[in-house]
C-alpha angles and dihedrals in degrees: 000000000000116000087235143011119300092246093062102032106048089056093046094053092042085053093043100051091028104240126154133223114239116215112218105270120221089222094062088043087060090045093059096088092057099058117095119250093252088123127036098192108109092205092051094048090052091052085051087051094052094048095049095049097043092033085236125157118246113215102216144136094205108116092201091065087053086066094073126071096266136111117254139180138178 
């Protein structure tokens, strides 16, 4: 349970921790067909593409995501 509504809590936490929101990038969407089918979840596949295109780390315990050439931590 969040201490406040998500609309208040999430932006406050982003600001407090210096986290930027990342818009859905067209180049990441166009990268989707190049991914192997290890993971079938469309949202996770989009996260993988975003991380690959923008050289970002994914915070996840999902072992399927770590099968892709992307940096993961948990």
